[in-house]
CSV table of C-alpha atoms in Angstrom, one decimal:
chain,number,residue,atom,x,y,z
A,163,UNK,CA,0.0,0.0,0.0
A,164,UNK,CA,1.5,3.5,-1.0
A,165,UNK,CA,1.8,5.8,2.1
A,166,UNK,CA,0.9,9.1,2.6
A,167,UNK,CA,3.5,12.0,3.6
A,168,UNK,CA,4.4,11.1,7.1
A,169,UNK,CA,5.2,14.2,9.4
A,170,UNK,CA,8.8,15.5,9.2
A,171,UNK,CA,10.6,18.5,7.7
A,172,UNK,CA,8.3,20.5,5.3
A,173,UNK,CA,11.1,21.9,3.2
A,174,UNK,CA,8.6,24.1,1.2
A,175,UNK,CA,8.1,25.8,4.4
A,176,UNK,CA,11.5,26.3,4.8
A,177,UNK,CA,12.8,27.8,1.6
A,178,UNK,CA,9.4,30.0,1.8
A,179,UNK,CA,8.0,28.4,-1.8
A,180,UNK,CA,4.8,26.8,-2.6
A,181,UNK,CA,4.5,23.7,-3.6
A,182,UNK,CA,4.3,24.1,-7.3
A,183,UNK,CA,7.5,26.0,-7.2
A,184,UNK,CA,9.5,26.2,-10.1
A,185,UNK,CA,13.1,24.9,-10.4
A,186,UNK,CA,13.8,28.6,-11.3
A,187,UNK,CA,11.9,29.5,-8.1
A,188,UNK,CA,13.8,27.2,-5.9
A,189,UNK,CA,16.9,28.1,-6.7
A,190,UNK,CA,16.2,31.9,-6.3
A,191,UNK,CA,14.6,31.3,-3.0
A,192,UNK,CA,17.7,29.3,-1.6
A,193,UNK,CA,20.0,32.2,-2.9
A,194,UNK,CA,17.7,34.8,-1.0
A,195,UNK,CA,17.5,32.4,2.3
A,196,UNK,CA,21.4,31.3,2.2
A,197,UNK,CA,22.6,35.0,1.9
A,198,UNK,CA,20.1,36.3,4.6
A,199,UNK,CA,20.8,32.8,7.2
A,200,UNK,CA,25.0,33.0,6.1
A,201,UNK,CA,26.7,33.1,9.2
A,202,UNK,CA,29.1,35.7,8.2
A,203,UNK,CA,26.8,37.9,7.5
A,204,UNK,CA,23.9,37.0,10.1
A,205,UNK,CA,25.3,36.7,13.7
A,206,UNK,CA,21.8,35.5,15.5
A,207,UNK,CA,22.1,32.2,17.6
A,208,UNK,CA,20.2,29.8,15.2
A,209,UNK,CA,21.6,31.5,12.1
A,210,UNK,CA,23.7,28.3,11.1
A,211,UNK,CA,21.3,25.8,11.9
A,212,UNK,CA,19.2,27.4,9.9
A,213,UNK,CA,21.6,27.8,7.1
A,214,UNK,CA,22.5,24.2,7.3
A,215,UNK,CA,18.5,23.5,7.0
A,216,UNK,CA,18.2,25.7,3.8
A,217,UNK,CA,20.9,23.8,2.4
A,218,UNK,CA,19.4,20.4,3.0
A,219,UNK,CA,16.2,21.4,1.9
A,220,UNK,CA,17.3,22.8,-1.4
A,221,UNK,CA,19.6,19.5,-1.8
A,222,UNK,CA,16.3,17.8,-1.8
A,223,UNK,CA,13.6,20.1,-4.1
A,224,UNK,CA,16.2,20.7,-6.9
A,225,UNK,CA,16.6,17.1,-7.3
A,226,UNK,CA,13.3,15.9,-9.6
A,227,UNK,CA,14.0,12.6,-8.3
A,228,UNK,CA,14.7,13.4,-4.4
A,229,UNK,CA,11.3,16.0,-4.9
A,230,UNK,CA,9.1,13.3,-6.1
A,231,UNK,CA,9.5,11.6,-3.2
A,232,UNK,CA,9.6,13.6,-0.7
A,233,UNK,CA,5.8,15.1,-2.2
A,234,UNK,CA,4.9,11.7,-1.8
A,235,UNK,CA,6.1,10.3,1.2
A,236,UNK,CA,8.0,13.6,3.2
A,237,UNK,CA,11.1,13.3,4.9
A,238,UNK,CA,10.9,9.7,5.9
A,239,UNK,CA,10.6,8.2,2.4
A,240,UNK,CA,13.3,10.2,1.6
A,241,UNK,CA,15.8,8.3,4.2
A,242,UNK,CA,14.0,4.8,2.9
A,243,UNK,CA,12.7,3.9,6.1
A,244,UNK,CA,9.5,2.1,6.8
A,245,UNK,CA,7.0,3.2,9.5
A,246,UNK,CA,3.6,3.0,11.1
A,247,UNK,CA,0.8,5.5,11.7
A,248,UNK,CA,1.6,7.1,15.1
A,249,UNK,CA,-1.3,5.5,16.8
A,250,UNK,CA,-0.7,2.2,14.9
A,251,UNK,CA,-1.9,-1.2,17.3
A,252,UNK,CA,-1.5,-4.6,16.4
A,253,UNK,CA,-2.6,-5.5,12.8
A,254,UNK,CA,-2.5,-2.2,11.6
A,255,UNK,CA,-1.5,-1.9,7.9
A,256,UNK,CA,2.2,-1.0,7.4
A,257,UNK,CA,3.5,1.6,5.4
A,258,UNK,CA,5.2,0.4,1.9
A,259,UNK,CA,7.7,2.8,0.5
A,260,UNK,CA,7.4,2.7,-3.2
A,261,UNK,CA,10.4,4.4,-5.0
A,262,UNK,CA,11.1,6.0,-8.1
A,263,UNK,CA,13.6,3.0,-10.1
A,264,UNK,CA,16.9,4.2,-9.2
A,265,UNK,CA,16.2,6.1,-6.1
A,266,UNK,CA,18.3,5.4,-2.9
A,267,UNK,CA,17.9,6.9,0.5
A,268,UNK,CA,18.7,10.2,1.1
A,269,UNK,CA,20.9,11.5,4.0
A,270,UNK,CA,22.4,15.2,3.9
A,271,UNK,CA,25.7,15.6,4.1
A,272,UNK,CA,26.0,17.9,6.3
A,273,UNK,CA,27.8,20.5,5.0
A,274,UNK,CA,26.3,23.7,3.8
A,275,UNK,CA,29.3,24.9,2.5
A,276,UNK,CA,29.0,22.5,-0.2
A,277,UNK,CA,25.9,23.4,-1.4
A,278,UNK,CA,26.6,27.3,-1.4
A,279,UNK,CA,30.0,27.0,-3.2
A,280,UNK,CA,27.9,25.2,-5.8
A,281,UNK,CA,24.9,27.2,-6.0
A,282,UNK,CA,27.0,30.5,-6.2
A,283,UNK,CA,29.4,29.0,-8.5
A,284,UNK,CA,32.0,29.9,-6.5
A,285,UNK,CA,32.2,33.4,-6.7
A,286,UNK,CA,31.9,36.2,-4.1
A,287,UNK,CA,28.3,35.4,-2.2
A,288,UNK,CA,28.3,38.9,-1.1
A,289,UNK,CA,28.5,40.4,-4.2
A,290,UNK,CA,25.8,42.2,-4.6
A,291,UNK,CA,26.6,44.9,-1.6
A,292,UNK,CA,29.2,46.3,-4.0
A,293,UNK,CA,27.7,46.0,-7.8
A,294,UNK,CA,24.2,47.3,-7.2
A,295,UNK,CA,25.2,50.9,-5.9
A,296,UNK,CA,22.5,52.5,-7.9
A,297,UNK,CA,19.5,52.0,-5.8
A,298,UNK,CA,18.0,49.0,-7.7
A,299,UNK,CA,15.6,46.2,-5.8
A,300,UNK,CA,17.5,43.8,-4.6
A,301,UNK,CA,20.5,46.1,-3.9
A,302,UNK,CA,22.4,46.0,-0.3
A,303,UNK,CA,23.4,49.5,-1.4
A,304,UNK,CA,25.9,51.8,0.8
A,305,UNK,CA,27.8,49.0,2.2
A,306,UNK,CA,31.6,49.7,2.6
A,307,UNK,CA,33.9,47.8,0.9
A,308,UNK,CA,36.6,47.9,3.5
A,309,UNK,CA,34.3,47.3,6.2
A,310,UNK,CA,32.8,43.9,4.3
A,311,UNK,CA,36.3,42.9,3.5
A,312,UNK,CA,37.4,42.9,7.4
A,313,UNK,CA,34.6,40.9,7.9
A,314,UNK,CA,35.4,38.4,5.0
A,315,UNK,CA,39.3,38.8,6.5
A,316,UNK,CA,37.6,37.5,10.1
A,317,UNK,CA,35.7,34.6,8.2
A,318,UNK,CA,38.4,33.9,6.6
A,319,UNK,CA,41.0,33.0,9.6
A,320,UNK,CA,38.9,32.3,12.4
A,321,UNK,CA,36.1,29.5,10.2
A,322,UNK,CA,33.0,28.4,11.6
A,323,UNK,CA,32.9,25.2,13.8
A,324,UNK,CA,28.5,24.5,13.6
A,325,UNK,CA,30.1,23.0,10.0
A,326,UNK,CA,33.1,20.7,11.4
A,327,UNK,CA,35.9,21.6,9.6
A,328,UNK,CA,38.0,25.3,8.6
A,329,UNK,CA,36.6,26.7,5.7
A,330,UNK,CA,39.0,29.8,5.6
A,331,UNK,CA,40.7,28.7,1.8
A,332,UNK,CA,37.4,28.0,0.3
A,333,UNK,CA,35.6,31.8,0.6
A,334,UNK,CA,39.0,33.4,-0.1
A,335,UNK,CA,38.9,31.3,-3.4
A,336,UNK,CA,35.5,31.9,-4.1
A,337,UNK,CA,36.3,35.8,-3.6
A,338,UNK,CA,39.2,35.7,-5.9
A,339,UNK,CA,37.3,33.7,-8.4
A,340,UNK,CA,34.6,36.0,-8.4
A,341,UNK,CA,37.1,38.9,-9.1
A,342,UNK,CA,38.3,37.2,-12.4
A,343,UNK,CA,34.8,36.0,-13.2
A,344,UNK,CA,33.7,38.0,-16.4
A,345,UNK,CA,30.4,39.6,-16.6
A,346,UNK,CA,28.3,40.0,-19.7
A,347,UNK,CA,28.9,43.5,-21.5
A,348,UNK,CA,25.7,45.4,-20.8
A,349,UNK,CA,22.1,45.5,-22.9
A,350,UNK,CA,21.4,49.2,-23.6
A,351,UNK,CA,18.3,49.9,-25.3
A,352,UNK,CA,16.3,53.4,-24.9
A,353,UNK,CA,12.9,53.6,-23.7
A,354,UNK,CA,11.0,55.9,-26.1
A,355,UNK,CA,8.3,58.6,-23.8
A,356,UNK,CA,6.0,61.1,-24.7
A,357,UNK,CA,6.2,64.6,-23.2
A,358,UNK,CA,2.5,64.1,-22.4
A,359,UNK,CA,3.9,60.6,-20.0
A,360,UNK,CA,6.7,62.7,-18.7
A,361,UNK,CA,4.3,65.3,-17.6
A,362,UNK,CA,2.1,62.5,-15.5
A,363,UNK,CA,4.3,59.8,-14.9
A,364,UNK,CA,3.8,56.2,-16.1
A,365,UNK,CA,4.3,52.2,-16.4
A,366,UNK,CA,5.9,51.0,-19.1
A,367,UNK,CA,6.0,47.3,-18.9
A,368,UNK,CA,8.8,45.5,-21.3
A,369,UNK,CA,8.6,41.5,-22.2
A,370,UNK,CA,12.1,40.3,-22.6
A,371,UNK,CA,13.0,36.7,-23.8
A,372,UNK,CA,16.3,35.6,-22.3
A,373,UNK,CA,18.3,31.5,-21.5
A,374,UNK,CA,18.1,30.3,-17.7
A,375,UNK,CA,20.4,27.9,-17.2
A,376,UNK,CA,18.6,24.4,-16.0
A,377,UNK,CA,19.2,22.8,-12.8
A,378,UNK,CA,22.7,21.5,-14.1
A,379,UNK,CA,24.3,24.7,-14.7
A,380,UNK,CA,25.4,23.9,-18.2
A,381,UNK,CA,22.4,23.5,-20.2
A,382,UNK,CA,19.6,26.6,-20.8
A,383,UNK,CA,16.0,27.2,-21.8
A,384,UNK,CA,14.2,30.2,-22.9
A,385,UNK,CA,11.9,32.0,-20.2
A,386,UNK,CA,9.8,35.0,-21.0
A,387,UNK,CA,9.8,37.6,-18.2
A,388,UNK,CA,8.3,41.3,-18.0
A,389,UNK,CA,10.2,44.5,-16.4
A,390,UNK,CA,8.6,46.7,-15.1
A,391,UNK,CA,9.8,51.1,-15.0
A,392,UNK,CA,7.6,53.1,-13.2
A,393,UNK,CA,8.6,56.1,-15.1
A,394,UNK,CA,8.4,59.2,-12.8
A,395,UNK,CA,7.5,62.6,-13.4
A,396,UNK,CA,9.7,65.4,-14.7
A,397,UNK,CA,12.4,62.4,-15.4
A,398,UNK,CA,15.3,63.8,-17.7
A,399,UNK,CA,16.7,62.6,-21.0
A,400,UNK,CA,19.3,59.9,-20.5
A,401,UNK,CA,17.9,58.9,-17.2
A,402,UNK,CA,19.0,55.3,-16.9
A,403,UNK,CA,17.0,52.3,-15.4
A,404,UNK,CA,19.4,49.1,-14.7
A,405,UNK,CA,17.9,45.9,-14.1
A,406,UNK,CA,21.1,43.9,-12.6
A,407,UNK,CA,22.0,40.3,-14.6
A,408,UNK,CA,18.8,40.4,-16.1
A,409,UNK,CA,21.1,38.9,-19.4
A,410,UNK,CA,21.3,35.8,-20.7
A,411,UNK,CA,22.6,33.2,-18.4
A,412,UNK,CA,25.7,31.2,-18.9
A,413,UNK,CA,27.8,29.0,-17.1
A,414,UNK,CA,30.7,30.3,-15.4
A,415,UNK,CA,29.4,33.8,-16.5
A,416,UNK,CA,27.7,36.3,-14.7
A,417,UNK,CA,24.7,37.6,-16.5
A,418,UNK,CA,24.7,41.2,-18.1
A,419,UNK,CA,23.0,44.2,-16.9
A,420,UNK,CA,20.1,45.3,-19.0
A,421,UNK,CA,19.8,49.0,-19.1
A,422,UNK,CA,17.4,51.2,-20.8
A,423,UNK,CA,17.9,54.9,-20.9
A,424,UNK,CA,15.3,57.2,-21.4
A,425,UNK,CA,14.7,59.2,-24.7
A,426,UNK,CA,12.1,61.8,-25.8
A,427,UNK,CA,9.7,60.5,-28.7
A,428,UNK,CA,9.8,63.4,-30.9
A,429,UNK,CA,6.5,65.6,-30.6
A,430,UNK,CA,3.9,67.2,-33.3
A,431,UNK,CA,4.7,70.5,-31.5
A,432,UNK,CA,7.5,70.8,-28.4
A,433,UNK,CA,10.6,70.0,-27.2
A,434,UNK,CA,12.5,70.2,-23.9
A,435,UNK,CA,15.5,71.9,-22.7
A,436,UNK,CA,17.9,70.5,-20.3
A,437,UNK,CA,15.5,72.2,-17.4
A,438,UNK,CA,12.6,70.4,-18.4
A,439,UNK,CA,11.3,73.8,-19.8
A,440,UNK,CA,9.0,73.0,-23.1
A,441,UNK,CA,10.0,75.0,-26.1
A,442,UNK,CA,7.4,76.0,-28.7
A,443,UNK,CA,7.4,78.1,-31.7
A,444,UNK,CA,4.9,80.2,-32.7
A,445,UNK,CA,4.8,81.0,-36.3
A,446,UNK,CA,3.5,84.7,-36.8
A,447,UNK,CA,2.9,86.8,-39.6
A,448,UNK,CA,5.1,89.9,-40.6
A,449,UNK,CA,1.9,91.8,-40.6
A,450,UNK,CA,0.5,90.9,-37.1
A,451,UNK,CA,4.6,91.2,-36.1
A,452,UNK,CA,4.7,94.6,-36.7
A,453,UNK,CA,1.2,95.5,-36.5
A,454,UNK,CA,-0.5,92.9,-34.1
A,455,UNK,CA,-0.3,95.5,-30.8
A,456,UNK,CA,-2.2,98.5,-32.4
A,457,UNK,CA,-5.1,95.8,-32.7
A,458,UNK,CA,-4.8,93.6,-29.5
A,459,UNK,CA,-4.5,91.0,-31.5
A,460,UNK,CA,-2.4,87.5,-29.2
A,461,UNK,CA,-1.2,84.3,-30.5
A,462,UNK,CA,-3.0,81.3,-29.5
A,463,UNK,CA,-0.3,78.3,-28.1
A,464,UNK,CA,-1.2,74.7,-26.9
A,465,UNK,CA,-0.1,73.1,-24.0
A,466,UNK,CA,0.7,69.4,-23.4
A,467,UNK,CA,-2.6,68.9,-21.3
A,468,UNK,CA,-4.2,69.9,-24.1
A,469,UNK,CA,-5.6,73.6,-23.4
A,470,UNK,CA,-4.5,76.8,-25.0
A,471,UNK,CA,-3.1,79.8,-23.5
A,472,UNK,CA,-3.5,83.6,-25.7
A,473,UNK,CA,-0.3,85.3,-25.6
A,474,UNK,CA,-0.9,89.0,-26.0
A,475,UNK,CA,1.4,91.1,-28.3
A,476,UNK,CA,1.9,93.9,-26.7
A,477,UNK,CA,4.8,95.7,-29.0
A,478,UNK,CA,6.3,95.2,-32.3
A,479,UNK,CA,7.2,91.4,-32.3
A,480,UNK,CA,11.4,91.1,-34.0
A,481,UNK,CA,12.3,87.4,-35.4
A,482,UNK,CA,13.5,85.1,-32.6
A,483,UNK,CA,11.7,86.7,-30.0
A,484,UNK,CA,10.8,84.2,-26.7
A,485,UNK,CA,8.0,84.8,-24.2
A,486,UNK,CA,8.1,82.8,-21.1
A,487,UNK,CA,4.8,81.2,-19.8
A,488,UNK,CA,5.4,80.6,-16.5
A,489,UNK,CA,4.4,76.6,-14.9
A,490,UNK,CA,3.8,75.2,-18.2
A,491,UNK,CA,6.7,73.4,-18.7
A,492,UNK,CA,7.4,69.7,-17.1
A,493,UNK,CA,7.5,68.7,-13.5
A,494,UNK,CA,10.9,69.0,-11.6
A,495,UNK,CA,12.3,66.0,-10.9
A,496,UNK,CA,13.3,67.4,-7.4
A,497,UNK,CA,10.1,69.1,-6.5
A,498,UNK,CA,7.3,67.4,-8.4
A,499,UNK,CA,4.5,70.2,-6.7
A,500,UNK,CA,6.6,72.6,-9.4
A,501,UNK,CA,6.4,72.5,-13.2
A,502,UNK,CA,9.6,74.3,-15.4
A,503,UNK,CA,8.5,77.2,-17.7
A,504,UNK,CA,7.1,77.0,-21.8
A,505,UNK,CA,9.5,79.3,-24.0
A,506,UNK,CA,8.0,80.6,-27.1
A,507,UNK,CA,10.1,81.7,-29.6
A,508,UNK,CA,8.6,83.8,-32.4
A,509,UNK,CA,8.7,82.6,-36.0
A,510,UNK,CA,7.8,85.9,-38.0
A,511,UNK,CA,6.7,84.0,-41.6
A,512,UNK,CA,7.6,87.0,-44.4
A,513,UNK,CA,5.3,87.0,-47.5
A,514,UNK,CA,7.1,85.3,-50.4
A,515,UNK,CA,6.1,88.0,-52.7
A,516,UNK,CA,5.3,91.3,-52.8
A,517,UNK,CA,3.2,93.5,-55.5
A,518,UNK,CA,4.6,97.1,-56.7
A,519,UNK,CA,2.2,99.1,-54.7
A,520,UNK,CA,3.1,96.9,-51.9
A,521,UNK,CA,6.8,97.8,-52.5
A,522,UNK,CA,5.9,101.5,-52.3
A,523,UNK,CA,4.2,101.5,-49.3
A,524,UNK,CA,6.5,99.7,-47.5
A,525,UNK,CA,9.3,101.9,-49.0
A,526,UNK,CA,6.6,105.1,-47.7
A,527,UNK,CA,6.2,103.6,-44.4
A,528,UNK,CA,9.4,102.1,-43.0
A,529,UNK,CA,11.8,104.0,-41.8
A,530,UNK,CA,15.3,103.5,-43.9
């Protein structure tokens, strides 16, 4: 009779997944788990028995084999044991472990080391306190680098007994193998907004196709996966947004960066200075230009919410003139409550042609 899971370790519980994980999911939750439970870097009491636990329980749900049982059977099918219910009596049916062909009993080996080294291909665990300086999730950002090198120095000499053996050649390895280990050049691409998305803020949300490397580290599979930039405000051309080893993966390479940098989409009507002012030009007429304030006549200009503000002319209007309008421009990125400026420069169109008696009045009227 096939068994169900007997009581025991519930290593979904402990590497925080759900049961339906992916092998992509498991292996991103032990790296989370190991780096926050690594006894250099977390000094609580029960830090490396938990660290040993994390690494038992991934040892066991990134094995298809290993996994399989355990959803059938738990812990105690894994180690290939036979038991009884707990309230079992005389007669009661005993429990028949029926294993996948191949299988044989599982004991861990008791050293988490092992199991880091491999997972983090033996490069610096810590890693990310130095590379992700630029505010990204998933960042340890603002850590020293002398300070987290005395600490590795201190790991490094003194090793950690819980594990049964001095580990102080392994990490400094893994740090100098991290150092040579080559990273990816980075993905630039530029992330086209409109003036009108710059002036509310918005979510662009990118679907990128890159290889994960499989359980074995060597071979890879496509995955589909969406980033996600909140785009703020006011944000300035050539803004960058980094999404760290978001590359392709490959063994014995660390992944590239992808970054996207933002660019204006060109626009019907404006464009934007360095100060997030919007420039406009108004095309006028020679006539109104030199005429336009004896008549109160004003020259209509959009804005990028769509409404239109009447600029008065108020004296003889010269080629290249600017008018500010004040608060029409974009947010500042510093104090969103506050919008930059619109400048509008004055394009004075002259007539193509002119008749005779045109000439002559013009020769009568203007001054030499």
């Amino acid at each position: 009779m096939t068994a169900n899971k007997t009581m025991g370790k519930d290593y979904y519980k402990i590497l925080d997944i759900p049961r339906n994980a992916t092998e992509d999911e498991i292996r991103k939750a032990y790296r989370k788990m190991a780096l926050k439970f690594h006894p250099d870097k977390n000094k609580s009491p029960e830090a490396e028995d938990q660290f040993k636990e994390i690494a038992e329980a991934y040892e066991v749900l990134s094995d298809p084999q290993k996994r399989e049982v355990f959803d059938k059977y738990g812990e105690e099918g894994l180690k290939g044991t036979s038991t009884k219910p707990p309230s079992s009596s005389a007669g009661a049916t005993e429990f028949n472990f029926e294993m996948p062909s191949g299988f044989t009993a599982f004991t861990f080996h008791g050293d988490p080391m092992s199991t880091f080294s491999r997972v983090f291909g033996r490069g610096d665990p810590f890693r990310g306190m130095f590379d992700h300086g630029f505010g990204m999730p998933g960042a340890f950002g603002g850590t020293d680098l002398n300070d987290a090198a005395a600490g590795f120095h201190s790991f490094h000499h003194q090793g950690h007994p819980a594990f049964g053996r001095q580990r102080s050649s392994s990490f400094e390895d893994m740090s100098s193998f991290h150092r040579k280990k080559a990273q990816d050049p980075p993905i630039e691409k530029f992330l086209m907004v409109t003036l009108e998305e710059l002036l509310e803020g918005t979510t662009k949300k990118l679907k990128i196709i890159k290889k994960v490397l499989n359980l074995d580290r060597v071979t890879t599979r496509s995955e589909e996966k969406i980033l996600t930039i909140d785009v703020k405000k006011g944000w300035k051309e050539g803004t960058k947004i980094t999404f760290p080893e978001e590359g392709d993966q490959k063994p014995h390479t660390v992944p590239a960066d992808i970054i996207f940098t933002i660019k204006d989409k060109p626009h019907a009507n404006f464009t934007r200075d360095h100060d997030n002012n919007i420039l406009y030009t108004a095309p006028l007429s020679l006539r109104d230009a030199l005429t336009g304030h004896t008549t109160a006549s004003s020259v209509p200009v959009p804005t990028l919410d769509g409404r239109t503000v009447n600029i008065p002319l108020n004296s003889i209007v010269k080629p290249g003139a600017k008018r500010r309008i004040k608060g029409e421009g974009l947010p500042l990125p510093k104090k969103l409550n506050q919008r930059a400026d619109m400048m509008v420069e004055f394009e004075v169109v002259f007539p193509m042609q002119l008749t005779p008696s045109s000439i002559d009045l013009l020769k009568n009227a203007l001054p030499e």
